[in-house]
Amino acid sequence: MANADPPVPRTPLLLVTGMSGAGRSTALKALEDNGFEVIDNLPLSLLKRLLAVHDKALAGSDSDRPLAVGIDARTHAFDAESVVSHIKSMREHGIDARVLFIDCAGGELVRRFSETRRRHPLALDRPAGDGIAREREVMAPLRRWADIVIDTTDFSVHDLRRTIREKFARHLRGELTLTVMSFGFARGLPRDADMVFDVRFLANPHWQPELRPLTGKDAAVGRHVAADPAYSDAFERISSLVLSLVPSYRREGKAYLTIAIGCTGGRHRSVFVAERLAEAIRAAGYTLNIVHRDMSGHSEGVDAQGFAAPDQEERLPG
């Protein structure tokens, strides 16, 4: 009789990939600091063997450290379509495998490679832009299929580390990582938003001189917004919709859900509504992060969470 197949490993696994220069190495270091066991540039042919060894090492111990494996276009025999197929196969066999893709706009990547004087790994004898274009084409299947994408175009090193900490505090423990974010449409839509609600129809405290210097966290602003006849019904509908959808996202295995609330500047109405929505979600028994992207009202490039412009804080290395 043939030997039975060995037990399939159940290790929580995070594959970390993305564009060269976007901050993948920084993300891996941040994951390690937050309790992940990290291995970089592992040939995919060794992945299943690694999982089996990792599970055996954890057997009988109190540790449940998840595993983060870094792969990119430089990995031996790399093929994005094959990676996607490999991940699907692991999931079908009960392995909790997810993909984190670190992305960045092409112009910013060119700047980073220029400043650090590094050559792009796919364009050793060509301009960095050529390598970036080629890599984006090669990585497209993984970018489309990733469970979560972090765009570091406007990030400093500190921003990326904090984002990793926020998103992976409960990662791979069977919990949905919920984030409620307020933002200003004047500074653009959040790149990682799953649901976006526009509250620009509510009375704007900006036009009240005594309220303009305040934020949506101040009681006077809250009273002004809540006094709008449209507020109560709209908030009830938004909160009911969100709370009805969250369980469905969990059943489908989604690990991250970002709910974005936007007004014009991101300082008053969106902050107030986001705070109230966070209260409703917590009251329903969920744990969440809350981020006020544009609440500070400073010049573009700085927000209440400490995001900084290039001349104010260390940027991600190339």
PDB file of C-alpha atoms in Angstrom, residues 77-265:
ATOM      1  CA  ALA A  77      12.266  31.040 -11.874  1.00  0.00           C
ATOM      2  CA  PHE A  78       9.766  33.791 -11.033  1.00  0.00           C
ATOM      3  CA  ASP A  79       6.525  33.771 -12.998  1.00  0.00           C
ATOM      4  CA  ALA A  80       3.565  35.746 -11.667  1.00  0.00           C
ATOM      5  CA  GLU A  81       0.905  33.490 -13.191  1.00  0.00           C
ATOM      6  CA  SER A  82       2.602  30.449 -11.652  1.00  0.00           C
ATOM      7  CA  VAL A  83       2.716  32.184  -8.284  1.00  0.00           C
ATOM      8  CA  VAL A  84      -1.029  32.891  -8.465  1.00  0.00           C
ATOM      9  CA  SER A  85      -1.716  29.242  -9.360  1.00  0.00           C
ATOM     10  CA  HIS A  86       0.550  28.122  -6.530  1.00  0.00           C
ATOM     11  CA  ILE A  87      -1.334  30.241  -4.005  1.00  0.00           C
ATOM     12  CA  LYS A  88      -4.716  29.012  -5.232  1.00  0.00           C
ATOM     13  CA  SER A  89      -3.514  25.437  -4.858  1.00  0.00           C
ATOM     14  CA  MET A  90      -2.304  26.070  -1.301  1.00  0.00           C
ATOM     15  CA  ARG A  91      -5.659  27.571  -0.353  1.00  0.00           C
ATOM     16  CA  GLU A  92      -7.494  24.597  -1.818  1.00  0.00           C
ATOM     17  CA  HIS A  93      -5.375  22.384   0.442  1.00  0.00           C
ATOM     18  CA  GLY A  94      -6.211  24.339   3.563  1.00  0.00           C
ATOM     19  CA  ILE A  95      -3.191  26.626   3.811  1.00  0.00           C
ATOM     20  CA  ASP A  96      -4.110  30.135   4.887  1.00  0.00           C
ATOM     21  CA  ALA A  97      -2.088  31.966   2.203  1.00  0.00           C
ATOM     22  CA  ARG A  98      -2.521  35.645   1.407  1.00  0.00           C
ATOM     23  CA  VAL A  99      -0.714  38.190  -0.767  1.00  0.00           C
ATOM     24  CA  LEU A 100       0.520  41.677   0.134  1.00  0.00           C
ATOM     25  CA  PHE A 101       1.583  43.808  -2.854  1.00  0.00           C
ATOM     26  CA  ILE A 102       3.709  46.926  -2.280  1.00  0.00           C
ATOM     27  CA  ASP A 103       3.164  49.363  -5.160  1.00  0.00           C
ATOM     28  CA  CYS A 104       4.348  52.836  -6.113  1.00  0.00           C
ATOM     29  CA  ALA A 105       3.843  55.264  -9.000  1.00  0.00           C
ATOM     30  CA  GLY A 106       6.418  55.040 -11.785  1.00  0.00           C
ATOM     31  CA  GLY A 107       7.621  58.629 -11.481  1.00  0.00           C
ATOM     32  CA  GLU A 108       8.345  58.224  -7.776  1.00  0.00           C
ATOM     33  CA  LEU A 109      10.183  54.946  -8.421  1.00  0.00           C
ATOM     34  CA  VAL A 110      12.383  56.673 -11.004  1.00  0.00           C
ATOM     35  CA  ARG A 111      13.159  59.388  -8.451  1.00  0.00           C
ATOM     36  CA  ARG A 112      14.104  56.831  -5.816  1.00  0.00           C
ATOM     37  CA  PHE A 113      16.416  54.899  -8.126  1.00  0.00           C
ATOM     38  CA  SER A 114      17.986  58.165  -9.277  1.00  0.00           C
ATOM     39  CA  GLU A 115      18.586  59.450  -5.753  1.00  0.00           C
ATOM     40  CA  THR A 116      20.102  56.194  -4.498  1.00  0.00           C
ATOM     41  CA  ARG A 117      22.052  55.614  -7.742  1.00  0.00           C
ATOM     42  CA  ARG A 118      20.879  52.018  -7.786  1.00  0.00           C
ATOM     43  CA  ARG A 119      20.200  50.199 -11.022  1.00  0.00           C
ATOM     44  CA  HIS A 120      16.791  48.671 -11.557  1.00  0.00           C
ATOM     45  CA  PRO A 121      17.130  44.839 -11.419  1.00  0.00           C
ATOM     46  CA  LEU A 122      15.306  44.445 -14.755  1.00  0.00           C
ATOM     47  CA  ALA A 123      17.183  47.240 -16.518  1.00  0.00           C
ATOM     48  CA  LEU A 124      20.841  46.906 -15.639  1.00  0.00           C
ATOM     49  CA  ASP A 125      21.967  48.480 -18.923  1.00  0.00           C
ATOM     50  CA  ARG A 126      18.884  50.597 -19.608  1.00  0.00           C
ATOM     51  CA  PRO A 127      17.172  53.600 -17.956  1.00  0.00           C
ATOM     52  CA  ALA A 128      15.304  52.798 -14.746  1.00  0.00           C
ATOM     53  CA  GLY A 129      12.007  53.706 -16.430  1.00  0.00           C
ATOM     54  CA  ASP A 130      12.416  50.817 -18.867  1.00  0.00           C
ATOM     55  CA  GLY A 131      12.899  48.338 -16.037  1.00  0.00           C
ATOM     56  CA  ILE A 132       9.944  49.735 -14.107  1.00  0.00           C
ATOM     57  CA  ALA A 133       7.655  49.389 -17.135  1.00  0.00           C
ATOM     58  CA  ARG A 134       8.847  45.831 -17.733  1.00  0.00           C
ATOM     59  CA  GLU A 135       8.440  44.870 -14.081  1.00  0.00           C
ATOM     60  CA  ARG A 136       4.940  46.337 -13.895  1.00  0.00           C
ATOM     61  CA  GLU A 137       3.949  44.161 -16.846  1.00  0.00           C
ATOM     62  CA  VAL A 138       5.532  41.080 -15.266  1.00  0.00           C
ATOM     63  CA  MET A 139       3.921  41.710 -11.863  1.00  0.00           C
ATOM     64  CA  ALA A 140       0.430  42.596 -13.173  1.00  0.00           C
ATOM     65  CA  PRO A 141      -1.192  39.204 -12.374  1.00  0.00           C
ATOM     66  CA  LEU A 142      -0.059  39.382  -8.746  1.00  0.00           C
ATOM     67  CA  ARG A 143      -1.106  43.025  -8.450  1.00  0.00           C
ATOM     68  CA  ARG A 144      -4.631  42.145  -9.644  1.00  0.00           C
ATOM     69  CA  TRP A 145      -4.891  39.103  -7.393  1.00  0.00           C
ATOM     70  CA  ALA A 146      -3.389  40.537  -4.187  1.00  0.00           C
ATOM     71  CA  ASP A 147      -5.467  40.482  -1.005  1.00  0.00           C
ATOM     72  CA  ILE A 148      -4.157  43.890  -0.047  1.00  0.00           C
ATOM     73  CA  VAL A 149      -2.229  46.577  -1.933  1.00  0.00           C
ATOM     74  CA  ILE A 150      -0.245  49.304  -0.174  1.00  0.00           C
ATOM     75  CA  ASP A 151       0.703  52.224  -2.411  1.00  0.00           C
ATOM     76  CA  THR A 152       3.803  53.962  -1.025  1.00  0.00           C
ATOM     77  CA  THR A 153       3.972  56.806  -3.574  1.00  0.00           C
ATOM     78  CA  ASP A 154       3.497  59.469  -0.896  1.00  0.00           C
ATOM     79  CA  PHE A 155       4.860  57.425   2.000  1.00  0.00           C
ATOM     80  CA  SER A 156       7.878  57.900   4.201  1.00  0.00           C
ATOM     81  CA  VAL A 157       9.555  54.894   5.828  1.00  0.00           C
ATOM     82  CA  HIS A 158       7.651  55.747   9.007  1.00  0.00           C
ATOM     83  CA  ASP A 159       4.327  55.776   7.121  1.00  0.00           C
ATOM     84  CA  LEU A 160       4.873  52.305   5.700  1.00  0.00           C
ATOM     85  CA  ARG A 161       5.943  50.834   9.025  1.00  0.00           C
ATOM     86  CA  ARG A 162       2.892  52.320  10.738  1.00  0.00           C
ATOM     87  CA  THR A 163       0.567  51.093   7.995  1.00  0.00           C
ATOM     88  CA  ILE A 164       1.979  47.583   8.333  1.00  0.00           C
ATOM     89  CA  ARG A 165       1.469  47.712  12.088  1.00  0.00           C
ATOM     90  CA  GLU A 166      -2.121  48.925  11.730  1.00  0.00           C
ATOM     91  CA  LYS A 167      -3.126  46.452   9.052  1.00  0.00           C
ATOM     92  CA  PHE A 168      -1.434  43.363  10.488  1.00  0.00           C
ATOM     93  CA  ALA A 169      -2.027  43.738  14.218  1.00  0.00           C
ATOM     94  CA  ARG A 170      -4.682  41.026  13.940  1.00  0.00           C
ATOM     95  CA  HIS A 171      -3.636  39.608  10.586  1.00  0.00           C
ATOM     96  CA  LEU A 172      -4.009  35.906   9.906  1.00  0.00           C
ATOM     97  CA  ARG A 173      -5.702  35.163  13.218  1.00  0.00           C
ATOM     98  CA  GLY A 174      -9.071  34.675  11.603  1.00  0.00           C
ATOM     99  CA  GLU A 175     -10.057  38.280  12.273  1.00  0.00           C
ATOM    100  CA  LEU A 176     -11.141  40.921   9.797  1.00  0.00           C
ATOM    101  CA  THR A 177      -8.978  44.047  10.058  1.00  0.00           C
ATOM    102  CA  LEU A 178     -11.431  46.954   9.884  1.00  0.00           C
ATOM    103  CA  THR A 179     -10.383  50.548   9.263  1.00  0.00           C
ATOM    104  CA  VAL A 180     -12.643  53.594   9.239  1.00  0.00           C
ATOM    105  CA  MET A 181     -10.978  56.548   7.507  1.00  0.00           C
ATOM    106  CA  SER A 182     -11.988  60.165   7.073  1.00  0.00           C
ATOM    107  CA  PHE A 183     -10.543  62.074   4.134  1.00  0.00           C
ATOM    108  CA  GLY A 184     -10.915  65.177   1.971  1.00  0.00           C
ATOM    109  CA  PHE A 185     -11.889  64.845  -1.681  1.00  0.00           C
ATOM    110  CA  ALA A 186      -9.633  67.841  -2.337  1.00  0.00           C
ATOM    111  CA  ARG A 187      -6.647  65.578  -1.705  1.00  0.00           C
ATOM    112  CA  GLY A 188      -7.962  62.601  -3.643  1.00  0.00           C
ATOM    113  CA  LEU A 189      -9.621  59.290  -2.854  1.00  0.00           C
ATOM    114  CA  PRO A 190      -7.826  56.902  -0.473  1.00  0.00           C
ATOM    115  CA  ARG A 191      -6.064  54.295  -2.593  1.00  0.00           C
ATOM    116  CA  ASP A 192      -6.981  51.366  -0.352  1.00  0.00           C
ATOM    117  CA  ALA A 193     -10.657  52.188   0.303  1.00  0.00           C
ATOM    118  CA  ASP A 194     -13.157  49.343  -0.158  1.00  0.00           C
ATOM    119  CA  MET A 195     -16.270  51.440   0.520  1.00  0.00           C
ATOM    120  CA  VAL A 196     -16.511  55.218   0.075  1.00  0.00           C
ATOM    121  CA  PHE A 197     -19.288  57.454   1.423  1.00  0.00           C
ATOM    122  CA  ASP A 198     -19.569  61.109   0.393  1.00  0.00           C
ATOM    123  CA  VAL A 199     -20.945  63.385   3.151  1.00  0.00           C
ATOM    124  CA  ARG A 200     -20.470  66.696   1.368  1.00  0.00           C
ATOM    125  CA  PHE A 201     -24.262  67.114   1.355  1.00  0.00           C
ATOM    126  CA  LEU A 202     -24.208  67.900   5.104  1.00  0.00           C
ATOM    127  CA  ALA A 203     -24.000  71.452   6.505  1.00  0.00           C
ATOM    128  CA  ASN A 204     -20.380  72.591   6.279  1.00  0.00           C
ATOM    129  CA  PRO A 205     -18.882  73.982   9.533  1.00  0.00           C
ATOM    130  CA  HIS A 206     -16.141  75.628   7.466  1.00  0.00           C
ATOM    131  CA  TRP A 207     -18.468  78.532   6.733  1.00  0.00           C
ATOM    132  CA  GLN A 208     -18.935  79.289  10.424  1.00  0.00           C
ATOM    133  CA  PRO A 209     -15.967  81.447  11.556  1.00  0.00           C
ATOM    134  CA  GLU A 210     -16.097  80.112  15.123  1.00  0.00           C
ATOM    135  CA  LEU A 211     -16.080  76.480  13.916  1.00  0.00           C
ATOM    136  CA  ARG A 212     -13.520  76.745  11.126  1.00  0.00           C
ATOM    137  CA  PRO A 213     -10.430  76.281  13.372  1.00  0.00           C
ATOM    138  CA  LEU A 214     -11.990  73.222  15.051  1.00  0.00           C
ATOM    139  CA  THR A 215     -12.276  69.631  13.807  1.00  0.00           C
ATOM    140  CA  GLY A 216     -14.949  66.973  13.676  1.00  0.00           C
ATOM    141  CA  LYS A 217     -13.768  65.745  17.074  1.00  0.00           C
ATOM    142  CA  ASP A 218     -14.942  68.943  18.744  1.00  0.00           C
ATOM    143  CA  ALA A 219     -18.437  68.893  20.243  1.00  0.00           C
ATOM    144  CA  ALA A 220     -19.472  72.202  18.665  1.00  0.00           C
ATOM    145  CA  VAL A 221     -18.707  70.881  15.182  1.00  0.00           C
ATOM    146  CA  GLY A 222     -20.553  67.661  15.944  1.00  0.00           C
ATOM    147  CA  ARG A 223     -23.653  69.557  17.031  1.00  0.00           C
ATOM    148  CA  HIS A 224     -23.572  71.661  13.872  1.00  0.00           C
ATOM    149  CA  VAL A 225     -23.317  68.623  11.568  1.00  0.00           C
ATOM    150  CA  ALA A 226     -25.878  66.560  13.501  1.00  0.00           C
ATOM    151  CA  ALA A 227     -28.365  69.451  13.365  1.00  0.00           C
ATOM    152  CA  ASP A 228     -28.599  69.118   9.586  1.00  0.00           C
ATOM    153  CA  PRO A 229     -32.028  67.547   8.856  1.00  0.00           C
ATOM    154  CA  ALA A 230     -30.379  65.138   6.418  1.00  0.00           C
ATOM    155  CA  TYR A 231     -27.889  63.775   8.948  1.00  0.00           C
ATOM    156  CA  SER A 232     -29.896  61.305  11.035  1.00  0.00           C
ATOM    157  CA  ASP A 233     -31.477  59.380   8.178  1.00  0.00           C
ATOM    158  CA  ALA A 234     -28.262  59.332   6.152  1.00  0.00           C
ATOM    159  CA  PHE A 235     -26.152  58.121   9.075  1.00  0.00           C
ATOM    160  CA  GLU A 236     -28.671  55.420   9.918  1.00  0.00           C
ATOM    161  CA  ARG A 237     -28.611  54.146   6.341  1.00  0.00           C
ATOM    162  CA  ILE A 238     -24.807  54.225   6.119  1.00  0.00           C
ATOM    163  CA  SER A 239     -24.250  52.450   9.437  1.00  0.00           C
ATOM    164  CA  SER A 240     -26.928  49.851   8.691  1.00  0.00           C
ATOM    165  CA  LEU A 241     -25.402  49.109   5.299  1.00  0.00           C
ATOM    166  CA  VAL A 242     -21.883  48.772   6.709  1.00  0.00           C
ATOM    167  CA  LEU A 243     -22.963  46.530   9.581  1.00  0.00           C
ATOM    168  CA  SER A 244     -24.979  44.336   7.230  1.00  0.00           C
ATOM    169  CA  LEU A 245     -22.025  43.872   4.868  1.00  0.00           C
ATOM    170  CA  VAL A 246     -19.199  43.230   7.343  1.00  0.00           C
ATOM    171  CA  PRO A 247     -20.311  39.650   8.171  1.00  0.00           C
ATOM    172  CA  SER A 248     -20.457  38.851   4.439  1.00  0.00           C
ATOM    173  CA  TYR A 249     -16.896  40.112   3.944  1.00  0.00           C
ATOM    174  CA  ARG A 250     -15.791  37.897   6.845  1.00  0.00           C
ATOM    175  CA  ARG A 251     -17.529  34.827   5.398  1.00  0.00           C
ATOM    176  CA  GLU A 252     -15.771  35.386   2.083  1.00  0.00           C
ATOM    177  CA  GLY A 253     -12.418  35.358   3.873  1.00  0.00           C
ATOM    178  CA  LYS A 254     -11.562  39.021   3.316  1.00  0.00           C
ATOM    179  CA  ALA A 255      -8.781  39.999   5.716  1.00  0.00           C
ATOM    180  CA  TYR A 256      -9.015  43.801   5.392  1.00  0.00           C
ATOM    181  CA  LEU A 257     -11.870  46.234   4.981  1.00  0.00           C
ATOM    182  CA  THR A 258     -11.392  50.003   4.758  1.00  0.00           C
ATOM    183  CA  ILE A 259     -14.484  52.206   4.968  1.00  0.00           C
ATOM    184  CA  ALA A 260     -13.769  55.787   3.870  1.00  0.00           C
ATOM    185  CA  ILE A 261     -15.903  58.818   4.711  1.00  0.00           C
ATOM    186  CA  GLY A 262     -15.174  61.915   2.626  1.00  0.00           C
ATOM    187  CA  CYS A 263     -16.024  65.607   2.703  1.00  0.00           C
ATOM    188  CA  THR A 264     -14.391  68.531   0.915  1.00  0.00           C
ATOM    189  CA  GLY A 265     -11.358  69.131   3.143  1.00  0.00           C
TER     190      GLY A 265
END
